[in-house]
mmCIF file of C-alpha atoms in Angstrom:
data_model
loop_
_atom_site.group_PDB
_atom_site.id
_atom_site.type_symbol
_atom_site.label_atom_id
_atom_site.label_comp_id
_atom_site.label_asym_id
_atom_site.label_seq_id
_atom_site.Cartn_x
_atom_site.Cartn_y
_atom_site.Cartn_z
ATOM 1 C CA MET A 1015 11.868 -9.561 -19.016
ATOM 2 C CA LEU A 1016 12.131 -7.379 -21.934
ATOM 3 C CA LEU A 1017 10.406 -3.873 -22.808
ATOM 4 C CA SER A 1018 9.708 -2.206 -26.140
ATOM 5 C CA GLY A 1019 8.531 1.147 -24.496
ATOM 6 C CA PRO A 1020 7.600 2.822 -21.625
ATOM 7 C CA ASP A 1021 4.133 1.300 -20.891
ATOM 8 C CA ASP A 1022 4.524 -1.885 -23.047
ATOM 9 C CA ARG A 1023 5.974 -5.100 -21.041
ATOM 10 C CA ARG A 1024 6.102 -8.354 -22.290
ATOM 11 C CA ASP A 1025 7.443 -11.013 -20.623
ATOM 12 C CA LEU A 1026 10.363 -13.431 -22.567
ATOM 13 C CA PRO A 1027 9.585 -17.149 -22.738
ATOM 14 C CA ARG A 1028 10.623 -19.632 -20.356
ATOM 15 C CA GLY A 1029 11.996 -22.383 -22.099
ATOM 16 C CA ASP A 1030 9.297 -23.503 -23.881
ATOM 17 C CA ALA A 1031 10.528 -25.640 -26.584
ATOM 18 C CA ILE A 1032 10.855 -24.659 -30.442
ATOM 19 C CA ASP A 1033 12.069 -26.690 -33.575
ATOM 20 C CA LEU A 1034 14.726 -24.027 -34.668
ATOM 21 C CA GLY A 1035 14.827 -26.868 -37.396
ATOM 22 C CA GLY A 1036 18.525 -27.447 -37.910
ATOM 23 C CA VAL A 1037 18.918 -23.334 -38.590
ATOM 24 C CA ALA A 1038 20.216 -21.875 -35.888
ATOM 25 C CA ASP A 1039 23.758 -23.323 -36.189
ATOM 26 C CA SER A 1040 23.848 -21.040 -39.066
ATOM 27 C CA VAL A 1041 22.144 -18.069 -38.136
ATOM 28 C CA VAL A 1042 24.888 -15.128 -36.534
ATOM 29 C CA TRP A 1043 24.052 -12.594 -34.918
ATOM 30 C CA ARG A 1044 25.635 -8.875 -34.376
ATOM 31 C CA ILE A 1045 24.660 -5.615 -34.003
ATOM 32 C CA PRO A 1046 23.135 -3.823 -36.550
ATOM 33 C CA ALA A 1047 25.469 -0.984 -38.422
ATOM 34 C CA GLY A 1048 25.192 2.606 -37.483
ATOM 35 C CA GLN A 1049 23.777 1.201 -34.273
ATOM 36 C CA ARG A 1050 24.511 2.849 -30.506
ATOM 37 C CA LEU A 1051 23.213 1.089 -27.056
ATOM 38 C CA LEU A 1052 23.665 3.388 -24.331
ATOM 39 C CA PHE A 1053 22.769 1.276 -21.155
ATOM 40 C CA GLU A 1054 21.804 2.651 -17.583
ATOM 41 C CA ASP A 1055 21.648 -0.393 -14.766
ATOM 42 C CA PHE A 1056 19.983 -0.068 -12.151
ATOM 43 C CA GLU A 1057 18.456 -2.533 -9.323
ATOM 44 C CA ASP A 1058 15.446 -3.421 -10.850
ATOM 45 C CA GLY A 1059 16.698 -3.403 -14.795
ATOM 46 C CA ILE A 1060 18.282 -2.243 -17.136
ATOM 47 C CA VAL A 1061 17.132 0.942 -18.794
ATOM 48 C CA MET A 1062 18.563 0.557 -22.244
ATOM 49 C CA PHE A 1063 18.399 3.660 -25.200
ATOM 50 C CA ASP A 1064 18.501 2.825 -29.213
ATOM 51 C CA ALA A 1065 20.147 5.558 -30.102
ATOM 52 C CA ARG A 1066 19.925 4.924 -33.822
ATOM 53 C CA VAL A 1067 15.185 5.588 -33.776
ATOM 54 C CA GLY A 1068 15.290 7.114 -30.382
ATOM 55 C CA SER A 1069 13.678 3.996 -28.598
ATOM 56 C CA THR A 1070 14.108 3.383 -24.665
ATOM 57 C CA HIS A 1071 13.572 -0.667 -23.308
ATOM 58 C CA LEU A 1072 13.838 -2.086 -20.324
ATOM 59 C CA LEU A 1073 15.906 -5.707 -19.839
ATOM 60 C CA ASN A 1074 16.460 -8.119 -17.659
ATOM 61 C CA VAL A 1075 20.091 -9.342 -17.050
ATOM 62 C CA THR A 1076 20.086 -11.975 -19.393
ATOM 63 C CA ALA A 1077 18.677 -9.615 -22.509
ATOM 64 C CA ALA A 1078 21.627 -7.612 -21.613
ATOM 65 C CA GLU A 1079 24.084 -9.450 -21.469
ATOM 66 C CA ALA A 1080 23.509 -11.186 -24.427
ATOM 67 C CA LEU A 1081 23.437 -7.489 -25.988
ATOM 68 C CA ALA A 1082 27.054 -7.183 -24.571
ATOM 69 C CA VAL A 1083 27.769 -10.388 -26.175
ATOM 70 C CA VAL A 1084 27.211 -9.713 -29.305
ATOM 71 C CA GLU A 1085 27.980 -6.409 -29.791
ATOM 72 C CA SER A 1086 31.830 -7.595 -28.402
ATOM 73 C CA GLU A 1087 31.863 -10.418 -30.366
ATOM 74 C CA PRO A 1088 29.661 -10.426 -33.446
ATOM 75 C CA GLY A 1089 29.310 -13.410 -35.557
ATOM 76 C CA MET A 1090 28.725 -15.688 -33.180
ATOM 77 C CA THR A 1091 25.527 -18.174 -33.544
ATOM 78 C CA SER A 1092 22.694 -18.193 -30.566
ATOM 79 C CA ASP A 1093 24.367 -21.639 -29.286
ATOM 80 C CA ALA A 1094 27.563 -19.932 -29.001
ATOM 81 C CA ILE A 1095 25.531 -16.964 -27.350
ATOM 82 C CA ARG A 1096 23.799 -18.859 -24.714
ATOM 83 C CA ALA A 1097 27.352 -21.014 -23.937
ATOM 84 C CA ARG A 1098 28.784 -17.129 -23.255
ATOM 85 C CA LEU A 1099 25.807 -16.151 -21.053
ATOM 86 C CA ILE A 1100 26.291 -19.279 -18.890
ATOM 87 C CA ASP A 1101 29.407 -18.227 -18.490
ATOM 88 C CA ARG A 1102 29.016 -14.875 -17.758
ATOM 89 C CA LEU A 1103 25.876 -15.039 -15.455
ATOM 90 C CA SER A 1104 27.314 -18.355 -13.425
ATOM 91 C CA ILE A 1105 24.195 -19.641 -14.284
ATOM 92 C CA ASP A 1106 22.882 -23.726 -14.672
ATOM 93 C CA PRO A 1107 23.071 -24.546 -18.423
ATOM 94 C CA ALA A 1108 19.104 -25.642 -17.548
ATOM 95 C CA GLN A 1109 18.241 -22.557 -16.073
ATOM 96 C CA LEU A 1110 18.454 -21.255 -20.080
ATOM 97 C CA PRO A 1111 16.947 -23.488 -22.418
ATOM 98 C CA VAL A 1112 18.698 -23.602 -26.205
ATOM 99 C CA SER A 1113 14.554 -22.062 -26.637
ATOM 100 C CA ALA A 1114 15.022 -19.570 -24.493
ATOM 101 C CA VAL A 1115 17.814 -17.425 -25.977
ATOM 102 C CA GLY A 1116 16.528 -18.152 -30.028
ATOM 103 C CA GLU A 1117 13.092 -16.313 -29.187
ATOM 104 C CA MET A 1118 15.050 -13.618 -27.172
ATOM 105 C CA LEU A 1119 17.339 -13.340 -30.085
ATOM 106 C CA THR A 1120 14.210 -12.879 -32.640
ATOM 107 C CA GLN A 1121 12.722 -10.498 -29.650
ATOM 108 C CA LEU A 1122 15.373 -7.838 -30.167
ATOM 109 C CA GLU A 1123 15.962 -8.764 -33.919
ATOM 110 C CA ASN A 1124 12.208 -7.631 -34.259
ATOM 111 C CA LEU A 1125 13.169 -3.987 -32.108
ATOM 112 C CA GLY A 1126 15.878 -3.696 -34.736
ATOM 113 C CA ILE A 1127 18.797 -3.780 -31.660
ATOM 114 C CA VAL A 1128 20.381 -7.182 -33.407
ATOM 115 C CA ALA A 1129 20.229 -8.429 -36.979
ATOM 116 C CA ALA A 1130 20.601 -11.967 -38.145
ATOM 117 C CA GLU A 1131 22.908 -12.851 -40.586
ATOM 118 C CA THR A 1132 22.616 -16.727 -42.819
ATOM 119 C CA GLN A 1133 26.369 -17.892 -42.927
ATOM 120 C CA MET B 304 9.128 48.075 -12.537
ATOM 121 C CA LYS B 305 6.357 45.261 -11.478
ATOM 122 C CA VAL B 306 2.830 44.305 -13.747
ATOM 123 C CA GLY B 307 1.068 45.290 -11.031
ATOM 124 C CA ALA B 308 2.482 48.264 -10.430
ATOM 125 C CA LEU B 309 0.815 49.928 -13.608
ATOM 126 C CA SER B 310 -2.446 51.050 -12.834
ATOM 127 C CA ALA B 311 -5.297 48.709 -14.804
ATOM 128 C CA SER B 312 -5.149 51.524 -17.552
ATOM 129 C CA GLY B 313 -1.771 52.102 -17.854
ATOM 130 C CA VAL B 314 -1.188 47.871 -19.016
ATOM 131 C CA HIS B 315 -4.593 47.980 -20.765
ATOM 132 C CA ALA B 316 -3.314 51.010 -22.686
ATOM 133 C CA ALA B 317 0.152 49.417 -22.909
ATOM 134 C CA MET B 318 -1.624 45.938 -24.679
ATOM 135 C CA SER B 319 -3.683 47.709 -27.082
ATOM 136 C CA SER B 320 -0.666 49.647 -28.852
ATOM 137 C CA ARG B 321 3.122 48.079 -28.541
ATOM 138 C CA GLY B 322 2.070 45.622 -26.536
ATOM 139 C CA ILE B 323 3.488 44.537 -22.711
ATOM 140 C CA ALA B 324 6.052 42.859 -22.207
ATOM 141 C CA ILE B 325 6.546 40.480 -19.536
ATOM 142 C CA ALA B 326 9.589 38.526 -17.968
ATOM 143 C CA ALA B 327 8.836 34.885 -17.316
ATOM 144 C CA PRO B 328 12.376 33.553 -17.013
ATOM 145 C CA PRO B 329 13.538 31.554 -19.225
ATOM 146 C CA ILE B 330 11.710 33.814 -22.088
ATOM 147 C CA ILE B 331 9.854 37.256 -21.903
ATOM 148 C CA VAL B 332 6.435 37.118 -23.925
ATOM 149 C CA ARG B 333 4.974 40.173 -25.564
ATOM 150 C CA LEU B 334 1.351 40.402 -25.022
ATOM 151 C CA ARG B 335 -1.297 42.580 -27.512
ATOM 152 C CA SER B 336 -4.720 42.709 -27.237
ATOM 153 C CA PRO B 337 -6.942 45.641 -26.945
ATOM 154 C CA LEU B 338 -9.421 43.531 -24.369
ATOM 155 C CA ARG B 339 -9.687 45.579 -21.273
ATOM 156 C CA PHE B 340 -11.127 42.174 -19.769
ATOM 157 C CA LEU B 341 -7.661 40.594 -20.220
ATOM 158 C CA ALA B 342 -5.832 43.310 -19.188
ATOM 159 C CA ASP B 343 -7.360 43.463 -16.264
ATOM 160 C CA GLN B 344 -6.433 39.217 -15.834
ATOM 161 C CA ILE B 345 -3.726 40.162 -16.824
ATOM 162 C CA ARG B 346 -2.645 42.910 -14.406
ATOM 163 C CA ALA B 347 -4.204 40.474 -11.153
ATOM 164 C CA LEU B 348 -2.245 37.309 -11.794
ATOM 165 C CA TYR B 349 0.767 39.212 -13.006
ATOM 166 C CA GLY B 350 1.373 41.581 -10.862
ATOM 167 C CA ASP B 351 4.696 40.728 -9.373
ATOM 168 C CA TYR B 352 6.238 40.008 -12.744
ATOM 169 C CA ASP B 353 8.649 42.167 -14.768
ATOM 170 C CA VAL B 354 8.001 44.085 -17.061
ATOM 171 C CA VAL B 355 10.555 44.926 -19.599
ATOM 172 C CA ASP B 356 11.249 46.764 -23.007
ATOM 173 C CA PRO B 357 8.087 45.825 -25.180
ATOM 174 C CA GLU B 358 10.392 46.863 -28.000
ATOM 175 C CA ALA B 359 13.246 44.278 -26.743
ATOM 176 C CA PHE B 360 13.730 40.517 -28.520
ATOM 177 C CA ALA B 361 10.577 38.411 -26.904
ATOM 178 C CA ASP B 362 11.144 34.986 -27.280
ATOM 179 C CA VAL B 363 7.145 34.456 -27.842
ATOM 180 C CA ASP B 364 4.906 37.221 -29.103
ATOM 181 C CA VAL B 365 1.077 36.546 -28.191
ATOM 182 C CA ARG B 366 -1.620 38.363 -29.783
ATOM 183 C CA MET B 367 -5.094 37.682 -27.927
ATOM 184 C CA CYS B 368 -7.419 39.304 -31.099
ATOM 185 C CA VAL B 369 -11.182 39.418 -31.141
ATOM 186 C CA VAL B 370 -13.080 37.528 -34.123
ATOM 187 C CA GLY B 371 -16.177 36.267 -35.062
ATOM 188 C CA GLY B 372 -16.478 37.059 -38.671
ATOM 189 C CA VAL B 373 -20.571 38.088 -39.546
ATOM 190 C CA ARG B 374 -21.273 37.357 -35.981
ATOM 191 C CA ARG B 375 -18.754 38.858 -34.553
ATOM 192 C CA TRP B 376 -21.210 41.260 -32.264
ATOM 193 C CA ARG B 377 -23.498 38.064 -31.425
ATOM 194 C CA ARG B 378 -21.542 35.513 -30.239
ATOM 195 C CA PRO B 379 -17.211 37.147 -30.389
ATOM 196 C CA LYS B 380 -14.459 34.665 -30.088
ATOM 197 C CA VAL B 381 -10.999 35.225 -29.416
ATOM 198 C CA GLN B 382 -7.607 33.828 -31.871
ATOM 199 C CA PHE B 383 -4.282 33.532 -29.971
ATOM 200 C CA VAL B 384 -1.768 34.861 -32.511
ATOM 201 C CA VAL B 385 1.447 33.882 -31.748
ATOM 202 C CA ASP B 386 4.412 35.396 -34.050
ATOM 203 C CA GLY B 387 1.770 35.861 -36.280
ATOM 204 C CA VAL B 388 0.580 32.594 -36.813
ATOM 205 C CA ALA B 389 -3.120 30.936 -35.004
ATOM 206 C CA PRO B 390 -2.355 27.490 -34.493
ATOM 207 C CA PHE B 391 -5.737 26.872 -32.650
ATOM 208 C CA ASP B 392 -9.401 27.385 -33.490
ATOM 209 C CA PRO B 393 -10.718 30.578 -31.385
ATOM 210 C CA PHE B 394 -12.245 30.557 -28.240
ATOM 211 C CA PRO B 395 -15.801 32.249 -26.834
ATOM 212 C CA LEU B 396 -14.143 35.633 -25.999
ATOM 213 C CA GLU B 397 -15.093 35.654 -22.652
ATOM 214 C CA ASN B 398 -12.441 32.863 -22.347
ATOM 215 C CA ALA B 399 -9.323 34.810 -23.612
ATOM 216 C CA MET B 400 -7.316 34.532 -20.363
ATOM 217 C CA PRO B 401 -7.333 30.425 -20.179
ATOM 218 C CA MET B 402 -6.558 30.906 -23.956
ATOM 219 C CA PHE B 403 -3.433 32.855 -23.169
ATOM 220 C CA GLU B 404 -2.659 30.432 -20.699
ATOM 221 C CA TRP B 405 -2.767 27.323 -22.875
ATOM 222 C CA GLY B 406 -1.468 29.260 -25.766
ATOM 223 C CA LEU B 407 1.582 30.275 -24.175
ATOM 224 C CA ASN B 408 1.947 26.655 -22.870
ATOM 225 C CA TRP B 409 2.387 25.218 -26.586
ATOM 226 C CA ALA B 410 4.328 28.007 -28.080
ATOM 227 C CA PHE B 411 6.985 27.103 -25.112
ATOM 228 C CA SER B 412 6.387 23.615 -25.848
ATOM 229 C CA GLN B 413 7.457 23.744 -29.565
ATOM 230 C CA ARG B 414 10.484 25.809 -29.159
ATOM 231 C CA ALA B 415 12.595 24.944 -25.979
ATOM 232 C CA ASN B 416 13.831 22.053 -27.140
ATOM 233 C CA GLN B 417 17.198 22.624 -25.580
ATOM 234 C CA ASN B 418 15.296 20.901 -22.720
ATOM 235 C CA LEU B 419 13.395 17.676 -21.775
ATOM 236 C CA LEU B 420 10.142 18.875 -21.314
ATOM 237 C CA LEU B 421 8.300 16.525 -18.353
ATOM 238 C CA HIS B 422 4.400 17.237 -17.998
ATOM 239 C CA ALA B 423 5.033 18.193 -14.144
ATOM 240 C CA SER B 424 4.359 20.550 -11.264
ATOM 241 C CA VAL B 425 7.486 21.560 -9.783
ATOM 242 C CA VAL B 426 8.126 22.754 -5.787
ATOM 243 C CA GLU B 427 10.770 23.115 -3.653
ATOM 244 C CA ARG B 428 11.592 24.163 -0.109
ATOM 245 C CA ASP B 429 15.249 24.392 1.331
ATOM 246 C CA GLY B 430 17.029 23.600 -2.181
ATOM 247 C CA ARG B 431 15.091 20.561 -2.368
ATOM 248 C CA ALA B 432 12.713 19.768 -5.565
ATOM 249 C CA ILE B 433 9.755 17.650 -5.598
ATOM 250 C CA LEU B 434 8.692 17.055 -9.244
ATOM 251 C CA PHE B 435 4.935 15.543 -9.642
ATOM 252 C CA PRO B 436 5.046 13.789 -13.817
ATOM 253 C CA ALA B 437 1.284 13.629 -14.038
ATOM 254 C CA TRP B 438 -1.404 13.828 -16.786
ATOM 255 C CA PRO B 439 -4.810 15.977 -16.384
ATOM 256 C CA GLY B 440 -6.570 14.456 -13.656
ATOM 257 C CA SER B 441 -4.188 13.622 -11.460
ATOM 258 C CA GLY B 442 -4.663 15.724 -8.593
ATOM 259 C CA LYS B 443 -0.952 17.888 -9.798
ATOM 260 C CA SER B 444 -1.859 21.221 -10.134
ATOM 261 C CA THR B 445 -3.680 20.828 -6.637
ATOM 262 C CA LEU B 446 -0.968 19.615 -4.227
ATOM 263 C CA ALA B 447 1.648 21.991 -6.161
ATOM 264 C CA GLY B 448 -0.585 25.341 -5.533
ATOM 265 C CA SER B 449 -1.473 23.660 -1.881
ATOM 266 C CA LEU B 450 1.908 23.037 -0.716
ATOM 267 C CA VAL B 451 2.821 26.829 -2.603
ATOM 268 C CA CYS B 452 -0.001 28.565 -0.322
ATOM 269 C CA ARG B 453 2.217 26.946 2.596
ATOM 270 C CA GLY B 454 5.673 28.223 1.664
ATOM 271 C CA TRP B 455 6.665 25.850 -0.871
ATOM 272 C CA ARG B 456 8.622 27.769 -4.013
ATOM 273 C CA LEU B 457 7.010 27.653 -7.114
ATOM 274 C CA LEU B 458 8.412 26.166 -10.161
ATOM 275 C CA SER B 459 6.336 25.027 -13.168
ATOM 276 C CA ASP B 460 2.778 23.828 -12.520
ATOM 277 C CA GLU B 461 2.653 22.263 -15.913
ATOM 278 C CA PHE B 462 6.053 22.113 -17.572
ATOM 279 C CA GLY B 463 9.579 19.829 -15.337
ATOM 280 C CA ILE B 464 12.111 21.460 -17.842
ATOM 281 C CA VAL B 465 15.085 20.147 -17.056
ATOM 282 C CA PRO B 466 18.206 22.045 -19.098
ATOM 283 C CA LEU B 467 19.612 18.751 -21.804
ATOM 284 C CA GLY B 468 22.989 18.207 -19.977
ATOM 285 C CA GLY B 469 21.933 18.896 -15.835
ATOM 286 C CA ALA B 470 20.096 17.535 -13.667
ATOM 287 C CA SER B 471 18.234 20.514 -12.011
ATOM 288 C CA VAL B 472 14.943 22.095 -12.987
ATOM 289 C CA ILE B 473 14.764 25.330 -13.881
ATOM 290 C CA PRO B 474 11.722 27.239 -13.560
ATOM 291 C CA PHE B 475 8.829 28.959 -15.228
ATOM 292 C CA VAL B 476 6.816 30.358 -12.501
ATOM 293 C CA ARG B 477 3.123 30.648 -14.211
ATOM 294 C CA PRO B 478 -0.074 31.259 -12.593
ATOM 295 C CA ILE B 479 -1.001 27.215 -11.650
ATOM 296 C CA ALA B 480 -4.344 26.181 -13.507
ATOM 297 C CA LEU B 481 -6.971 24.851 -11.362
ATOM 298 C CA LYS B 482 -9.599 22.968 -12.419
ATOM 299 C CA ASN B 483 -13.677 21.788 -11.556
ATOM 300 C CA GLU B 484 -13.634 21.023 -8.335
ATOM 301 C CA SER B 485 -9.978 21.549 -7.167
ATOM 302 C CA ILE B 486 -11.092 25.649 -7.307
ATOM 303 C CA ALA B 487 -13.320 25.214 -4.686
ATOM 304 C CA VAL B 488 -11.199 23.058 -2.563
ATOM 305 C CA MET B 489 -7.826 25.565 -2.824
ATOM 306 C CA ARG B 490 -10.444 27.912 -2.038
ATOM 307 C CA ALA B 491 -11.006 26.430 0.968
ATOM 308 C CA PHE B 492 -7.507 25.323 1.638
ATOM 309 C CA ALA B 493 -5.920 28.600 1.166
ATOM 310 C CA PRO B 494 -8.891 31.557 1.422
ATOM 311 C CA ASP B 495 -5.831 34.183 1.713
ATOM 312 C CA ALA B 496 -4.416 32.523 -1.818
ATOM 313 C CA TYR B 497 -5.707 35.051 -5.004
ATOM 314 C CA ILE B 498 -7.858 32.603 -7.493
ATOM 315 C CA GLY B 499 -8.994 34.699 -10.287
ATOM 316 C CA PRO B 500 -12.243 34.409 -11.736
ATOM 317 C CA ILE B 501 -13.860 30.856 -12.277
ATOM 318 C CA PHE B 502 -13.979 30.666 -16.606
ATOM 319 C CA PRO B 503 -16.481 27.632 -16.731
ATOM 320 C CA ALA B 504 -17.551 25.496 -19.470
ATOM 321 C CA THR B 505 -13.925 25.387 -21.556
ATOM 322 C CA ARG B 506 -12.737 22.133 -22.538
ATOM 323 C CA LYS B 507 -10.945 21.266 -19.709
ATOM 324 C CA GLY B 508 -14.034 22.090 -17.318
ATOM 325 C CA ASP B 509 -14.437 24.910 -15.246
ATOM 326 C CA VAL B 510 -11.294 26.331 -14.728
ATOM 327 C CA ALA B 511 -9.295 29.508 -12.632
ATOM 328 C CA HIS B 512 -5.770 30.628 -11.771
ATOM 329 C CA LEU B 513 -4.431 30.378 -8.824
ATOM 330 C CA ARG B 514 -1.733 33.591 -8.541
ATOM 331 C CA PRO B 515 1.903 32.455 -8.040
ATOM 332 C CA THR B 516 2.868 34.359 -4.810
ATOM 333 C CA SER B 517 5.305 36.785 -4.274
ATOM 334 C CA LEU B 518 8.185 34.285 -3.446
ATOM 335 C CA SER B 519 7.900 32.128 -6.091
ATOM 336 C CA THR B 520 7.637 34.968 -8.382
ATOM 337 C CA ALA B 521 10.936 36.551 -6.655
ATOM 338 C CA ARG B 522 13.326 33.208 -7.324
ATOM 339 C CA SER B 523 11.884 32.753 -10.926
ATOM 340 C CA ARG B 524 15.463 32.090 -12.204
ATOM 341 C CA GLU B 525 16.543 29.818 -9.367
ATOM 342 C CA SER B 526 16.500 26.510 -10.651
ATOM 343 C CA ALA B 527 16.544 23.332 -7.898
ATOM 344 C CA PRO B 528 17.724 19.847 -7.945
ATOM 345 C CA VAL B 529 14.988 17.251 -7.924
ATOM 346 C CA HIS B 530 15.376 15.537 -4.414
ATOM 347 C CA ALA B 531 12.110 13.305 -5.291
ATOM 348 C CA VAL B 532 10.173 12.232 -7.961
ATOM 349 C CA VAL B 533 6.167 11.627 -7.322
ATOM 350 C CA PHE B 534 3.675 11.127 -8.874
ATOM 351 C CA PRO B 535 0.759 12.133 -8.192
ATOM 352 C CA ASN B 536 -2.700 10.263 -7.746
ATOM 353 C CA PHE B 537 -5.829 11.990 -6.222
ATOM 354 C CA GLN B 538 -9.282 10.186 -5.219
ATOM 355 C CA ARG B 539 -11.886 11.808 -3.151
ATOM 356 C CA ASP B 540 -11.852 10.339 0.535
ATOM 357 C CA GLU B 541 -9.001 7.831 -0.198
ATOM 358 C CA PRO B 542 -6.680 7.106 2.688
ATOM 359 C CA VAL B 543 -3.039 8.521 1.774
ATOM 360 C CA SER B 544 -0.521 5.639 0.721
ATOM 361 C CA VAL B 545 2.771 6.211 -0.727
ATOM 362 C CA GLN B 546 4.144 3.402 -2.745
ATOM 363 C CA ARG B 547 7.858 3.746 -3.349
ATOM 364 C CA LEU B 548 8.441 3.421 -7.215
ATOM 365 C CA GLU B 549 11.678 1.726 -8.360
ATOM 366 C CA PRO B 550 14.159 2.997 -10.635
ATOM 367 C CA ALA B 551 13.984 1.631 -14.232
ATOM 368 C CA LYS B 552 10.327 1.712 -13.276
ATOM 369 C CA THR B 553 10.030 5.604 -12.514
ATOM 370 C CA PHE B 554 12.974 6.077 -15.517
ATOM 371 C CA LEU B 555 10.071 4.851 -17.811
ATOM 372 C CA LYS B 556 7.314 6.456 -16.391
ATOM 373 C CA LEU B 557 9.338 9.559 -16.700
ATOM 374 C CA ALA B 558 10.098 9.077 -20.163
ATOM 375 C CA GLY B 559 6.597 8.836 -21.276
ATOM 376 C CA ASN B 560 5.581 11.831 -19.295
ATOM 377 C CA ALA B 561 7.534 13.731 -20.996
ATOM 378 C CA PHE B 562 6.763 15.929 -24.438
ATOM 379 C CA ASN B 563 9.949 15.931 -26.073
ATOM 380 C CA TYR B 564 11.680 12.851 -25.403
ATOM 381 C CA GLU B 565 11.865 11.443 -28.708
ATOM 382 C CA VAL B 566 12.252 15.169 -30.182
ATOM 383 C CA VAL B 567 15.817 14.917 -27.646
ATOM 384 C CA GLY B 568 16.936 11.554 -28.078
ATOM 385 C CA GLU B 569 20.107 11.299 -26.502
ATOM 386 C CA ARG B 570 20.513 14.009 -24.217
ATOM 387 C CA GLY B 571 17.066 13.184 -22.765
ATOM 388 C CA PHE B 572 18.048 9.392 -21.641
ATOM 389 C CA SER B 573 20.928 10.623 -19.728
ATOM 390 C CA ALA B 574 19.154 13.931 -18.382
ATOM 391 C CA VAL B 575 16.339 10.879 -17.236
ATOM 392 C CA ALA B 576 18.621 8.459 -15.926
ATOM 393 C CA SER B 577 20.566 11.867 -14.478
ATOM 394 C CA ILE B 578 16.965 12.465 -12.238
ATOM 395 C CA VAL B 579 16.072 9.201 -11.192
ATOM 396 C CA ARG B 580 20.073 8.698 -10.069
ATOM 397 C CA GLN B 581 19.770 11.233 -7.679
ATOM 398 C CA SER B 582 16.175 11.409 -6.477
ATOM 399 C CA SER B 583 13.704 9.106 -4.915
ATOM 400 C CA SER B 584 10.824 8.067 -6.345
ATOM 401 C CA HIS B 585 7.554 7.353 -5.473
ATOM 402 C CA ILE B 586 3.575 6.810 -6.023
ATOM 403 C CA ILE B 587 1.405 8.775 -3.753
ATOM 404 C CA HIS B 588 -2.387 8.301 -3.358
ATOM 405 C CA TYR B 589 -4.447 10.729 -1.521
ATOM 406 C CA GLY B 590 -8.285 12.459 -0.811
ATOM 407 C CA ASP B 591 -7.214 15.325 1.127
ATOM 408 C CA LEU B 592 -4.339 17.738 0.799
ATOM 409 C CA ASP B 593 -3.132 18.091 4.836
ATOM 410 C CA GLY B 594 -2.492 14.207 4.399
ATOM 411 C CA ALA B 595 -0.731 14.736 1.368
ATOM 412 C CA HIS B 596 1.322 17.155 3.082
ATOM 413 C CA ALA B 597 2.678 14.711 5.572
ATOM 414 C CA ALA B 598 3.054 12.130 3.375
ATOM 415 C CA LEU B 599 5.422 14.591 1.138
ATOM 416 C CA GLU B 600 7.056 15.573 4.184
ATOM 417 C CA GLU B 601 7.906 11.934 5.477
ATOM 418 C CA ILE B 602 8.944 11.441 2.130
ATOM 419 C CA LEU B 603 11.608 14.651 2.014
ATOM 420 C CA ARG B 604 12.606 13.491 5.536
ATOM 421 C CA ALA B 605 13.653 9.743 4.555
ATOM 422 C CA THR B 606 15.447 10.496 1.440
ATOM 423 C CA PRO B 607 18.900 11.474 1.714
ATOM 424 C CA ASP B 608 20.796 14.017 -0.339
ATOM 425 C CA LYS B 609 22.874 12.858 -2.799
#
């Protein structure tokens, strides 16, 4: 679950196949320059503050962990991020389809929280 | 000296000349107006407030001026002027008191960005504050007013004022604006409480003001930590029910409720986080005040100090 604002709840897609057209491997992810993210971890979700634009979002654990991965290891592909997430969250790979990671990163990109770069 | 220690003529004389400066912590407001009836209403509602030197610095300087152009004598109006600027269209003259109250709220909200300003009523007892964040029509003022009439201390009817960097609420004790049916409800619930005249058919419906208790004004410089956040929801004849609200959802509701969350930025985020972490959060549906009071007592009993 990822919220773009206090009253704007949207569920992340859960595994529907997306044809990434071979683009995924050439796209890497990073946190935009000047971006600063603050996190507050609560029992029902992680609230994140985007200090660059002053917006607040509610993230699930996967999205928050993905941000942590992108922040600590910029320049990773979505496949590599997915592998990190599976490892960090100790989950079965089948629980985190490639397409779900791609869509999650795209949602975060649309919110200006991460940026994609083509290699 | 208290406002109420002045005679009615004395309040009017002051307002008509240099102005009357009233300490309503955290601000001092200086009010000038030739309106005798407004002076009487100010004296009745602000009787327990301290009068300070009108020549000293005032955070908010207000004039309530009679206007109306060529129709002034048929349909006189009153203009709220703050620091020389008239930010609103004039009101009918008889609504000077509610216009003063709303105008003062607006002026405060424009210049208190050293705080996170939640749209909330706040009451306190035994060092534990309950924050009632809500939008108009939810019954927050009625609920807060009823608690104050039962011995709770009022911190504010309109603003939950959280200094940035803190997690306590500071008071801004003012008359409680009761609207529409809540006026009769409060008269029946607390027949000894002072409720001023009804101003009919204002932009917010019928409005009357409940005078803050002496306890509240006497302790108007004492902040209090937020112990519980309760979102009130009044529905006539509805039985009382309380639903716990999870912290992250509370966070988003509080952030969305604040007047200036986007203005204060990161420090507002931290202030909301502090409140959420130190309090329990609930939604209360209620149809009668006694039932709501009992539910709030239970919330306080069940919430440990953090």
